[in-house]
CSV table of C-alpha atoms in Angstrom, one decimal:
chain,number,residue,atom,x,y,z
M,1190,MET,CA,-48.1,-8.2,-13.8
M,1191,ASN,CA,-45.9,-8.1,-16.6
M,1192,ARG,CA,-45.3,-10.8,-18.5
M,1193,ILE,CA,-42.5,-12.3,-20.4
M,1194,ALA,CA,-42.8,-11.6,-23.8
M,1195,PRO,CA,-43.4,-14.8,-26.3
M,1196,ALA,CA,-40.2,-16.3,-27.5
M,1197,GLY,CA,-39.5,-14.6,-31.0
M,1198,ARG,CA,-41.3,-10.9,-30.5
M,1199,VAL,CA,-39.4,-8.2,-30.8
M,1200,LEU,CA,-40.5,-5.1,-28.3
M,1201,ALA,CA,-39.6,-1.2,-28.8
M,1202,VAL,CA,-39.1,-0.8,-25.9
M,1203,ALA,CA,-40.2,3.0,-25.0
M,1204,ALA,CA,-40.8,4.8,-21.2
M,1205,ALA,CA,-44.4,4.0,-21.3
M,1206,ALA,CA,-44.3,0.6,-22.5
M,1207,SER,CA,-45.0,-2.8,-20.9
M,1208,LEU,CA,-42.2,-4.5,-19.7
M,1209,ALA,CA,-41.6,-8.2,-20.1
M,1210,LEU,CA,-39.9,-10.3,-17.1
M,1211,THR,CA,-29.8,-19.0,-12.3
M,1212,ALA,CA,-26.2,-20.3,-11.1
M,1213,CYS,CA,-25.2,-19.7,-12.5
M,1214,GLY,CA,-23.7,-23.4,-13.0
M,1215,SER,CA,-24.7,-25.6,-15.6
M,1216,ASP,CA,-27.2,-28.6,-15.4
M,1217,GLY,CA,-25.8,-31.5,-16.9
M,1218,GLY,CA,-25.1,-30.7,-20.2
M,1219,ASP,CA,-21.8,-33.0,-22.2
M,1220,THR,CA,-19.6,-29.7,-22.9
M,1221,ALA,CA,-16.3,-31.5,-23.4
M,1222,ALA,CA,-16.6,-30.3,-27.2
M,1223,GLN,CA,-17.0,-26.5,-26.5
M,1224,GLU,CA,-13.4,-26.5,-24.4
M,1225,SER,CA,-10.9,-25.4,-25.8
M,1226,ALA,CA,-7.3,-25.1,-24.3
M,1227,ALA,CA,-6.5,-21.4,-25.5
M,1228,PRO,CA,-7.6,-18.6,-23.4
M,1229,ALA,CA,-10.3,-16.5,-24.4
M,1230,THR,CA,-9.7,-12.5,-24.9
M,1231,SER,CA,-11.3,-9.2,-24.1
M,1232,ALA,CA,-11.6,-8.1,-27.6
M,1233,ALA,CA,-13.2,-9.6,-30.4
M,1234,SER,CA,-11.6,-11.1,-33.3
M,1235,SER,CA,-9.5,-9.3,-35.4
M,1236,ALA,CA,-11.6,-9.7,-38.4
M,1237,PRO,CA,-13.4,-6.9,-39.9
M,1238,ALA,CA,-16.2,-6.3,-38.0
M,1239,ALA,CA,-20.1,-6.0,-40.4
M,1240,LYS,CA,-21.5,-3.3,-39.5
M,1241,GLY,CA,-24.5,-2.9,-37.2
M,1242,ASP,CA,-28.3,-2.1,-38.7
M,1243,GLY,CA,-28.5,1.0,-36.5
M,1244,THR,CA,-30.5,-0.1,-34.0
M,1245,LEU,CA,-29.8,-2.1,-31.0
M,1246,THR,CA,-30.9,-5.4,-30.5
M,1247,LEU,CA,-30.7,-7.3,-27.4
M,1248,GLY,CA,-32.1,-10.7,-26.9
M,1249,THR,CA,-32.5,-13.1,-24.1
M,1250,VAL,CA,-31.9,-16.5,-23.7
M,1251,LEU,CA,-32.8,-16.7,-19.7
M,1252,PRO,CA,-35.0,-19.5,-17.8
M,1253,GLN,CA,-38.8,-19.6,-18.2
M,1254,THR,CA,-38.8,-23.1,-17.9
M,1255,GLY,CA,-36.4,-25.8,-16.5
M,1256,SER,CA,-34.3,-26.6,-13.7
M,1257,LEU,CA,-33.3,-22.8,-13.0
M,1258,ALA,CA,-36.9,-21.3,-13.7
M,1259,PHE,CA,-36.7,-19.6,-10.4
M,1260,LEU,CA,-33.8,-17.6,-11.6
M,1261,GLY,CA,-35.6,-16.1,-14.4
M,1262,PRO,CA,-38.4,-13.4,-12.9
M,1263,PRO,CA,-35.4,-11.4,-11.8
M,1264,GLU,CA,-33.2,-11.6,-14.5
M,1265,PHE,CA,-36.1,-10.7,-17.0
M,1266,ALA,CA,-36.7,-8.3,-14.4
M,1267,GLY,CA,-33.0,-6.5,-14.6
M,1268,VAL,CA,-32.8,-6.5,-18.3
M,1269,ASP,CA,-36.4,-4.6,-19.0
M,1270,ALA,CA,-35.4,-2.1,-15.9
M,1271,ALA,CA,-32.2,-1.3,-17.8
M,1272,VAL,CA,-33.9,-1.1,-21.2
M,1273,LYS,CA,-36.5,1.5,-20.1
M,1274,GLU,CA,-33.8,3.6,-18.6
M,1275,ILE,CA,-31.8,3.5,-21.7
M,1276,ASN,CA,-34.7,4.3,-23.8
M,1277,GLU,CA,-35.6,7.1,-21.1
M,1278,ALA,CA,-32.3,8.2,-21.6
M,1279,GLY,CA,-32.6,8.7,-25.6
M,1280,GLY,CA,-31.6,4.6,-26.1
M,1281,VAL,CA,-28.2,3.8,-28.0
M,1282,LEU,CA,-27.1,5.9,-30.9
M,1283,GLY,CA,-29.6,8.0,-31.3
M,1284,LYS,CA,-32.7,5.0,-31.2
M,1285,PRO,CA,-34.8,2.9,-29.0
M,1286,ILE,CA,-33.5,-0.2,-28.4
M,1287,ASP,CA,-35.1,-3.6,-29.2
M,1288,VAL,CA,-35.6,-6.3,-26.8
M,1289,VAL,CA,-36.7,-9.8,-27.6
M,1290,HIS,CA,-37.1,-12.4,-24.5
M,1291,THR,CA,-36.7,-16.5,-25.2
M,1292,ASP,CA,-36.6,-19.5,-23.1
M,1293,SER,CA,-33.4,-21.4,-22.1
M,1294,GLY,CA,-35.2,-24.2,-20.5
M,1295,ASP,CA,-32.2,-26.4,-19.4
M,1296,THR,CA,-30.3,-29.4,-21.2
M,1297,SER,CA,-32.8,-31.9,-21.0
M,1298,THR,CA,-34.7,-30.0,-23.8
M,1299,ASN,CA,-33.5,-28.2,-27.1
M,1300,ILE,CA,-35.3,-24.9,-26.1
M,1301,ALA,CA,-32.1,-23.5,-25.8
M,1302,SER,CA,-30.6,-23.8,-29.3
M,1303,GLN,CA,-34.6,-22.8,-30.6
M,1304,SER,CA,-34.2,-19.6,-29.4
M,1305,VAL,CA,-31.0,-18.7,-30.7
M,1306,ASP,CA,-32.2,-19.7,-33.8
M,1307,LYS,CA,-34.8,-17.2,-33.3
M,1308,LEU,CA,-32.4,-14.6,-31.6
M,1309,ILE,CA,-30.2,-14.8,-35.0
M,1310,ALA,CA,-33.4,-14.4,-37.4
M,1311,GLN,CA,-34.3,-11.2,-36.0
M,1312,LYS,CA,-31.0,-9.9,-35.9
M,1313,ALA,CA,-29.8,-9.6,-32.3
M,1314,ASP,CA,-26.6,-8.1,-31.8
M,1315,ALA,CA,-26.1,-9.4,-27.9
M,1316,ILE,CA,-27.7,-12.1,-26.6
M,1317,ILE,CA,-27.9,-12.1,-22.1
M,1318,GLY,CA,-28.0,-15.9,-21.7
M,1319,ALA,CA,-27.8,-18.3,-20.4
M,1320,ALA,CA,-28.2,-18.6,-16.8
M,1321,SER,CA,-27.2,-22.3,-16.6
M,1322,SER,CA,-23.5,-23.1,-17.5
M,1323,SER,CA,-24.6,-25.9,-19.0
M,1324,VAL,CA,-26.8,-24.0,-21.7
M,1325,SER,CA,-24.6,-21.5,-22.3
M,1326,GLU,CA,-21.8,-24.2,-23.2
M,1327,SER,CA,-24.4,-26.1,-25.7
M,1328,ILE,CA,-25.2,-22.3,-27.7
M,1329,ILE,CA,-22.0,-20.3,-27.4
M,1330,ASP,CA,-20.6,-21.8,-30.4
M,1331,LYS,CA,-23.8,-20.9,-32.4
M,1332,ILE,CA,-24.0,-17.4,-31.2
M,1333,THR,CA,-20.2,-16.5,-31.2
M,1334,GLY,CA,-20.1,-17.8,-34.5
M,1335,ALA,CA,-22.8,-15.3,-35.8
M,1336,GLY,CA,-20.8,-12.4,-34.7
M,1337,MET,CA,-22.8,-11.9,-31.7
M,1338,VAL,CA,-22.3,-11.0,-27.9
M,1339,GLN,CA,-22.8,-13.4,-25.5
M,1340,PHE,CA,-23.4,-12.0,-21.9
M,1341,SER,CA,-24.2,-14.4,-18.9
M,1342,PRO,CA,-25.8,-12.8,-16.0
M,1343,ALA,CA,-25.4,-15.7,-14.0
M,1344,ASN,CA,-22.5,-18.5,-15.4
M,1345,THR,CA,-20.1,-19.2,-12.6
M,1346,SER,CA,-18.5,-22.6,-14.0
M,1347,ASP,CA,-14.7,-21.8,-14.0
M,1348,LYS,CA,-14.8,-23.6,-17.5
M,1349,PHE,CA,-15.3,-19.7,-18.7
M,1350,THR,CA,-12.2,-18.4,-18.3
M,1351,THR,CA,-10.5,-20.2,-21.3
M,1352,ILE,CA,-13.5,-21.2,-23.5
M,1353,LYS,CA,-12.9,-20.9,-27.4
M,1354,ASP,CA,-15.6,-17.7,-27.5
M,1355,ASP,CA,-13.4,-15.4,-30.3
M,1356,GLY,CA,-13.6,-13.0,-27.9
M,1357,LEU,CA,-17.2,-12.3,-27.7
M,1358,TYR,CA,-18.3,-14.2,-24.6
M,1359,PHE,CA,-18.7,-11.5,-21.4
M,1360,ARG,CA,-20.3,-12.4,-17.3
M,1361,THR,CA,-21.2,-10.0,-14.4
M,1362,ALA,CA,-21.4,-13.1,-12.4
M,1363,PRO,CA,-18.1,-14.2,-10.8
M,1364,PRO,CA,-16.2,-18.0,-11.5
M,1365,ASP,CA,-17.2,-20.4,-8.7
M,1366,LYS,CA,-13.9,-20.7,-7.2
M,1367,LEU,CA,-14.8,-17.1,-5.7
M,1368,GLN,CA,-17.7,-18.7,-4.5
M,1369,GLY,CA,-16.1,-21.8,-3.5
M,1370,ARG,CA,-13.3,-19.8,-1.4
M,1371,VAL,CA,-15.8,-17.9,0.3
M,1372,LEU,CA,-18.6,-21.5,1.5
M,1373,GLY,CA,-15.4,-23.1,2.3
M,1374,ASP,CA,-13.9,-20.6,4.9
M,1375,LEU,CA,-17.6,-19.7,6.2
M,1376,ILE,CA,-17.6,-23.7,7.0
M,1377,ALA,CA,-14.7,-24.1,9.1
M,1378,ALA,CA,-15.2,-20.6,11.0
M,1379,ASP,CA,-18.3,-22.2,12.0
M,1380,GLY,CA,-16.1,-24.8,13.9
M,1381,ASN,CA,-17.1,-27.4,11.8
M,1382,ASP,CA,-14.3,-30.2,11.3
M,1383,THR,CA,-15.8,-32.9,9.5
M,1384,VAL,CA,-17.2,-31.9,6.0
M,1385,GLY,CA,-19.8,-33.7,3.8
M,1386,ILE,CA,-20.6,-32.9,0.3
M,1387,LEU,CA,-23.2,-33.8,-1.9
M,1388,ALA,CA,-23.2,-32.6,-5.4
M,1389,MET,CA,-24.9,-33.0,-9.0
M,1390,GLN,CA,-22.3,-34.3,-11.2
M,1391,ASP,CA,-21.4,-31.5,-13.6
M,1392,SER,CA,-19.0,-29.0,-14.4
M,1393,TYR,CA,-20.9,-26.7,-11.8
M,1394,GLY,CA,-21.6,-29.2,-9.2
M,1395,SER,CA,-18.2,-31.1,-9.2
M,1396,GLY,CA,-16.3,-27.4,-10.1
M,1397,LEU,CA,-18.1,-25.9,-6.9
M,1398,ALA,CA,-17.2,-28.9,-4.7
M,1399,ASP,CA,-13.8,-28.9,-5.4
M,1400,GLN,CA,-13.1,-25.7,-4.3
M,1401,VAL,CA,-15.3,-25.8,-1.7
M,1402,THR,CA,-12.8,-29.2,-0.7
M,1403,ALA,CA,-9.7,-27.3,-1.3
M,1404,THR,CA,-10.6,-24.4,0.8
M,1405,ALA,CA,-12.1,-25.8,3.5
M,1406,GLU,CA,-9.8,-28.6,4.0
M,1407,ALA,CA,-6.8,-25.7,4.1
M,1408,ALA,CA,-8.4,-24.2,6.9
M,1409,GLY,CA,-8.5,-27.3,9.0
M,1410,ALA,CA,-11.8,-29.3,8.2
M,1411,SER,CA,-11.9,-32.5,6.8
M,1412,VAL,CA,-14.4,-34.1,3.7
M,1413,VAL,CA,-15.4,-37.1,5.0
M,1414,GLU,CA,-17.5,-38.2,2.3
M,1415,ARG,CA,-18.3,-36.4,-1.5
M,1416,VAL,CA,-21.0,-37.6,-3.7
M,1417,ASP,CA,-21.6,-36.3,-7.0
M,1418,TYR,CA,-25.1,-37.3,-7.9
M,1419,ASP,CA,-27.3,-37.9,-10.6
M,1420,PRO,CA,-29.6,-34.6,-10.7
M,1421,LYS,CA,-32.0,-36.4,-13.0
M,1422,ALA,CA,-31.9,-39.9,-10.4
M,1423,ALA,CA,-35.5,-40.7,-9.1
M,1424,ASP,CA,-34.3,-41.1,-5.9
M,1425,PHE,CA,-31.1,-40.0,-3.7
M,1426,SER,CA,-31.4,-42.3,-0.5
M,1427,ALA,CA,-28.3,-44.0,-1.7
M,1428,ASP,CA,-26.6,-41.1,-2.1
M,1429,VAL,CA,-27.7,-39.4,1.7
M,1430,ALA,CA,-27.0,-42.5,3.2
M,1431,LYS,CA,-23.1,-42.5,2.1
M,1432,ILE,CA,-23.2,-39.0,3.7
M,1433,LYS,CA,-25.2,-40.6,7.2
M,1434,ALA,CA,-22.6,-43.2,7.4
M,1435,LYS,CA,-19.2,-40.8,7.8
M,1436,ASN,CA,-21.9,-38.7,10.4
M,1437,PRO,CA,-20.5,-35.0,9.6
M,1438,LYS,CA,-20.7,-32.0,11.4
M,1439,ALA,CA,-22.1,-30.1,8.1
M,1440,VAL,CA,-23.3,-31.2,5.2
M,1441,VAL,CA,-22.8,-29.0,1.8
M,1442,LEU,CA,-25.5,-29.4,-1.1
M,1443,ILE,CA,-24.7,-27.8,-4.6
M,1444,GLY,CA,-27.5,-28.4,-7.2
M,1445,PHE,CA,-30.5,-26.7,-8.7
M,1446,GLU,CA,-34.2,-27.6,-7.9
M,1447,GLU,CA,-33.5,-31.1,-7.4
M,1448,GLY,CA,-32.2,-30.2,-4.3
M,1449,ALA,CA,-35.8,-30.0,-2.7
M,1450,LYS,CA,-35.7,-34.0,-3.0
M,1451,VAL,CA,-32.2,-34.2,-1.4
M,1452,VAL,CA,-33.2,-32.2,1.4
M,1453,ALA,CA,-36.3,-34.5,2.1
M,1454,GLU,CA,-34.1,-37.4,1.8
M,1455,LEU,CA,-32.1,-35.3,4.3
M,1456,VAL,CA,-34.6,-35.0,6.7
M,1457,LYS,CA,-36.3,-38.6,6.3
M,1458,GLN,CA,-32.7,-40.0,7.2
M,1459,GLY,CA,-32.6,-37.9,10.5
M,1460,LEU,CA,-29.9,-35.5,9.3
M,1461,THR,CA,-32.1,-33.0,9.7
M,1462,ALA,CA,-30.8,-29.2,9.9
M,1463,ASP,CA,-30.8,-28.7,13.7
M,1464,LYS,CA,-28.6,-32.2,14.0
M,1465,VAL,CA,-26.5,-30.9,11.2
M,1466,LYS,CA,-25.1,-27.7,9.9
M,1467,TRP,CA,-26.4,-27.3,6.1
M,1468,TYR,CA,-25.0,-25.2,3.3
M,1469,MET,CA,-26.5,-24.3,0.1
M,1470,VAL,CA,-25.3,-22.2,-2.8
M,1471,ASP,CA,-26.3,-20.2,-5.4
M,1472,GLY,CA,-28.5,-23.1,-7.8
M,1473,ASN,CA,-30.3,-24.4,-4.6
M,1474,MET,CA,-30.9,-20.9,-2.8
M,1475,SER,CA,-34.7,-20.4,-3.5
M,1476,ASN,CA,-37.4,-18.8,-2.0
M,1477,THR,CA,-40.4,-21.0,-3.6
M,1478,ASN,CA,-38.2,-24.3,-4.1
M,1479,TYR,CA,-38.8,-25.0,0.0
M,1480,GLU,CA,-42.3,-23.2,0.6
M,1481,LYS,CA,-44.4,-26.5,0.4
M,1482,MET,CA,-41.8,-28.3,3.6
M,1483,PRO,CA,-42.7,-28.7,7.3
M,1484,LYS,CA,-42.0,-25.0,9.2
M,1485,GLY,CA,-38.7,-24.9,10.4
M,1486,THR,CA,-36.8,-27.6,7.9
M,1487,LEU,CA,-34.3,-25.0,6.7
M,1488,LYS,CA,-34.2,-23.0,9.6
M,1489,GLY,CA,-30.5,-21.6,10.3
M,1490,VAL,CA,-28.9,-23.6,6.6
M,1491,LYS,CA,-26.6,-20.5,5.3
M,1492,GLY,CA,-25.7,-20.3,1.5
M,1493,THR,CA,-24.1,-18.1,-0.9
M,1494,ILE,CA,-25.1,-16.2,-4.2
M,1495,PRO,CA,-22.5,-13.9,-5.9
M,1496,GLY,CA,-23.1,-10.4,-6.0
M,1497,ALA,CA,-23.4,-7.4,-3.6
M,1498,GLU,CA,-26.0,-5.4,-1.7
M,1499,ALA,CA,-28.7,-4.5,-4.1
M,1500,PRO,CA,-29.7,-1.4,-2.4
M,1501,ASP,CA,-33.8,-0.7,-2.3
M,1502,ALA,CA,-34.3,1.6,-4.5
M,1503,PHE,CA,-33.3,-0.9,-7.3
M,1504,ARG,CA,-35.4,-3.4,-5.7
M,1505,ASP,CA,-38.4,-1.1,-6.0
M,1506,LYS,CA,-37.5,-0.5,-9.0
M,1507,LEU,CA,-37.8,-4.4,-10.1
M,1508,LYS,CA,-41.0,-4.4,-8.3
M,1509,GLU,CA,-42.5,-1.9,-11.3
M,1510,ILE,CA,-41.6,-4.7,-13.7
M,1511,ASN,CA,-42.9,-7.3,-11.6
M,1512,LYS,CA,-44.7,-6.8,-8.6
M,1513,ASP,CA,-44.8,-10.3,-7.5
M,1514,LEU,CA,-40.8,-10.8,-7.4
M,1515,ASP,CA,-39.4,-11.8,-3.9
M,1516,ASP,CA,-36.6,-12.8,-5.3
M,1517,PHE,CA,-33.5,-10.6,-6.7
M,1518,THR,CA,-31.0,-13.3,-7.6
M,1519,TYR,CA,-28.4,-12.2,-10.4
M,1520,ALA,CA,-31.4,-8.9,-11.2
M,1521,ALA,CA,-28.3,-6.9,-10.8
M,1522,GLU,CA,-26.0,-8.7,-12.9
M,1523,SER,CA,-28.6,-8.9,-15.8
M,1524,TYR,CA,-29.2,-5.2,-15.4
M,1525,ASP,CA,-25.3,-4.3,-15.5
M,1526,ALA,CA,-24.9,-6.7,-18.7
M,1527,ALA,CA,-28.0,-4.8,-20.6
M,1528,ASN,CA,-26.1,-1.5,-19.2
M,1529,LEU,CA,-22.9,-2.5,-20.3
M,1530,ILE,CA,-23.8,-3.3,-23.9
M,1531,ALA,CA,-25.6,-0.1,-24.4
M,1532,LEU,CA,-22.9,1.6,-23.3
M,1533,ALA,CA,-20.3,-0.3,-25.3
M,1534,ALA,CA,-22.2,0.0,-28.5
M,1535,GLU,CA,-22.1,4.2,-27.8
M,1536,ALA,CA,-18.9,4.1,-27.4
M,1537,ALA,CA,-18.1,1.6,-30.5
M,1538,LYS,CA,-20.6,4.0,-32.8
M,1539,ASP,CA,-21.7,1.0,-34.4
M,1540,ASP,CA,-24.3,-1.9,-32.9
M,1541,SER,CA,-23.0,-5.3,-34.1
M,1542,GLY,CA,-21.5,-7.6,-32.1
M,1543,ARG,CA,-18.0,-7.7,-32.8
M,1544,SER,CA,-18.7,-3.7,-32.5
M,1545,ILE,CA,-19.8,-4.0,-29.0
M,1546,ALA,CA,-17.0,-6.7,-27.4
M,1547,SER,CA,-14.4,-4.6,-28.3
M,1548,LYS,CA,-14.9,-1.8,-26.2
M,1549,LEU,CA,-17.1,-3.7,-23.1
M,1550,ALA,CA,-13.6,-3.9,-21.4
M,1551,GLU,CA,-13.0,-0.2,-21.8
M,1552,VAL,CA,-16.1,1.1,-20.5
M,1553,SER,CA,-16.0,-1.2,-17.9
M,1554,LYS,CA,-12.8,0.6,-16.0
M,1555,GLY,CA,-9.6,2.8,-16.4
M,1556,GLY,CA,-12.1,6.4,-17.0
M,1557,GLU,CA,-14.4,8.5,-15.1
M,1558,LYS,CA,-16.6,6.8,-12.6
M,1559,CYS,CA,-19.9,6.3,-13.7
M,1560,LYS,CA,-23.3,4.6,-12.1
M,1561,SER,CA,-26.3,5.1,-14.8
M,1562,PHE,CA,-26.4,4.6,-18.3
M,1563,LYS,CA,-28.3,8.2,-18.8
M,1564,GLU,CA,-24.4,9.5,-16.5
M,1565,CYS,CA,-22.5,7.1,-18.8
M,1566,VAL,CA,-23.5,7.7,-21.9
M,1567,GLU,CA,-23.3,11.8,-21.4
M,1568,LEU,CA,-19.4,11.2,-20.4
M,1569,LEU,CA,-19.3,9.6,-23.5
M,1570,LYS,CA,-21.0,12.0,-25.7
M,1571,ALA,CA,-19.0,14.5,-24.0
M,1572,GLY,CA,-15.6,12.4,-25.6
M,1573,LYS,CA,-14.8,11.0,-22.4
M,1574,ASP,CA,-13.4,7.5,-21.2
M,1575,ILE,CA,-15.7,6.1,-19.0
M,1576,ASP,CA,-15.6,3.3,-16.0
M,1577,TYR,CA,-19.2,2.1,-15.5
M,1578,ASP,CA,-20.0,1.0,-11.7
M,1579,GLY,CA,-22.7,-1.2,-11.9
M,1580,VAL,CA,-25.5,-2.6,-8.8
M,1581,SER,CA,-23.9,-5.8,-8.9
M,1582,GLY,CA,-20.4,-4.2,-8.1
M,1583,PRO,CA,-17.6,-2.7,-10.3
M,1584,VAL,CA,-17.6,-5.3,-13.1
M,1585,GLU,CA,-14.3,-4.3,-14.6
M,1586,PHE,CA,-13.6,-7.0,-17.1
M,1587,ASP,CA,-10.3,-9.0,-17.5
M,1588,ASP,CA,-8.7,-10.1,-20.4
M,1589,ASN,CA,-11.2,-13.3,-20.2
M,1590,GLY,CA,-14.4,-11.5,-20.2
M,1591,ASP,CA,-14.3,-12.1,-16.9
M,1592,PRO,CA,-15.3,-9.5,-13.5
M,1593,GLN,CA,-11.6,-8.9,-11.7
M,1594,VAL,CA,-13.3,-8.4,-8.4
M,1595,ALA,CA,-16.9,-9.7,-7.3
M,1596,THR,CA,-19.0,-9.9,-4.2
M,1597,ILE,CA,-20.3,-12.7,-2.5
M,1598,GLY,CA,-22.8,-12.7,0.1
M,1599,VAL,CA,-24.0,-14.8,3.0
M,1600,TYR,CA,-27.8,-15.5,3.6
M,1601,GLN,CA,-29.5,-17.5,6.3
M,1602,TYR,CA,-32.8,-19.4,6.0
M,1603,GLY,CA,-35.7,-18.4,8.2
M,1604,ASP,CA,-38.4,-20.4,9.9
M,1605,ASP,CA,-40.7,-20.0,7.0
M,1606,ASN,CA,-38.1,-21.7,4.4
M,1607,LYS,CA,-37.0,-18.4,3.0
M,1608,TYR,CA,-33.9,-16.2,3.4
M,1609,PRO,CA,-34.1,-12.5,3.8
M,1610,SER,CA,-33.6,-10.2,0.6
M,1611,LYS,CA,-30.3,-8.9,2.2
M,1612,ALA,CA,-27.3,-11.4,2.8
M,1613,ILE,CA,-26.5,-11.6,7.2
M,1614,GLU,CA,-22.7,-10.6,5.3
M,1615,TYR,CA,-20.5,-10.1,2.4
M,1616,ARG,CA,-17.7,-10.8,1.2
M,1617,THR,CA,-15.7,-9.1,-1.2
M,1618,GLY,CA,-12.6,-10.7,-2.8
M,1619,ASN,CA,-10.2,-10.8,-6.3
M,1620,ILE,CA,-11.2,-13.5,-8.3
M,1621,ALA,CA,-7.7,-14.6,-9.3
M,1622,GLY,CA,-6.6,-14.9,-5.6
């Protein structure tokens, strides 16, 4: 089994190298100091860019520990699958690229900040991560202040659309307003005219709950009770009791790993999934979080996860990186992030963060379509403009570093408390509306 490299260790990844191993939204950090009313821009600052050292170094700040640790394996595997292919195709600027894997932890620790310090010391040009929006908000100033690109495969908080980032922040995951619209429509389409919402109290939970509420109510449903809970609470009985008192036909659960405790409390109070329809989101859709619960606890529960259907060949590729992988959430977005960074460095003919940022939007749209690093880099070397279409979708960055179009998958749990690797349906929409 391939393992995650120790934090700070640089891996020069070649074809035969041993390769290392969410949504996602925030996990409770204080984000006020990180925000700005000024819109983000797709191009890096007009300040003169320092030239890179000729070797593209990718860093990752992804969850090995913490409340989104279940998202780590597919995200690391996605990055490593891309790095392997990039180096097999000759690398970037004629050299193999390096990757440094570090842990993001969550906002209950200072792990992410320490990881960024290590990556700055390792002279990373771009950082893939974090998965949690709150973690990303806590480190974005440090990353962009060092002139590095921050590229998240899983941040979905709407705040990143306008966050102060000096043009250095990008993401392959769509903002929550799209997932919220899809989930709200799904709830109403399933015939639920009364809805209760249990959402973790932070920018991810509150923002997604707001969008679900607006969409469901526009479709004719009524949100009869909403509880924004403390995800670090030891007990959720009072929160669930408030929902139970309103007797909703559906309950929406928006959170992270604490969702298992919320589910246990729903069962304890008689709001089981066979009596009330449960709906989940990318932050708590997990194939490991509920595996110890009695068989059938989650049977029939539906949830949404951003991302297009990953082809079987891509899943097989990830299995070569991590044979134990059984959850593919945000793997495609991580894979595409690494490829786009590498292609932007090639297009800029420089590996510095600002040079990469200046070309990321350009390589994502408007040129000749291509679907792999090898195919795309050959077009670049032939002097052609490219449009990378990834495994996660067409990407195509807007002026804020957000993908303009994205797909949301709708999944359903089986009797084994797991959901299948392929969605029961996919809904594609424009982020703007």
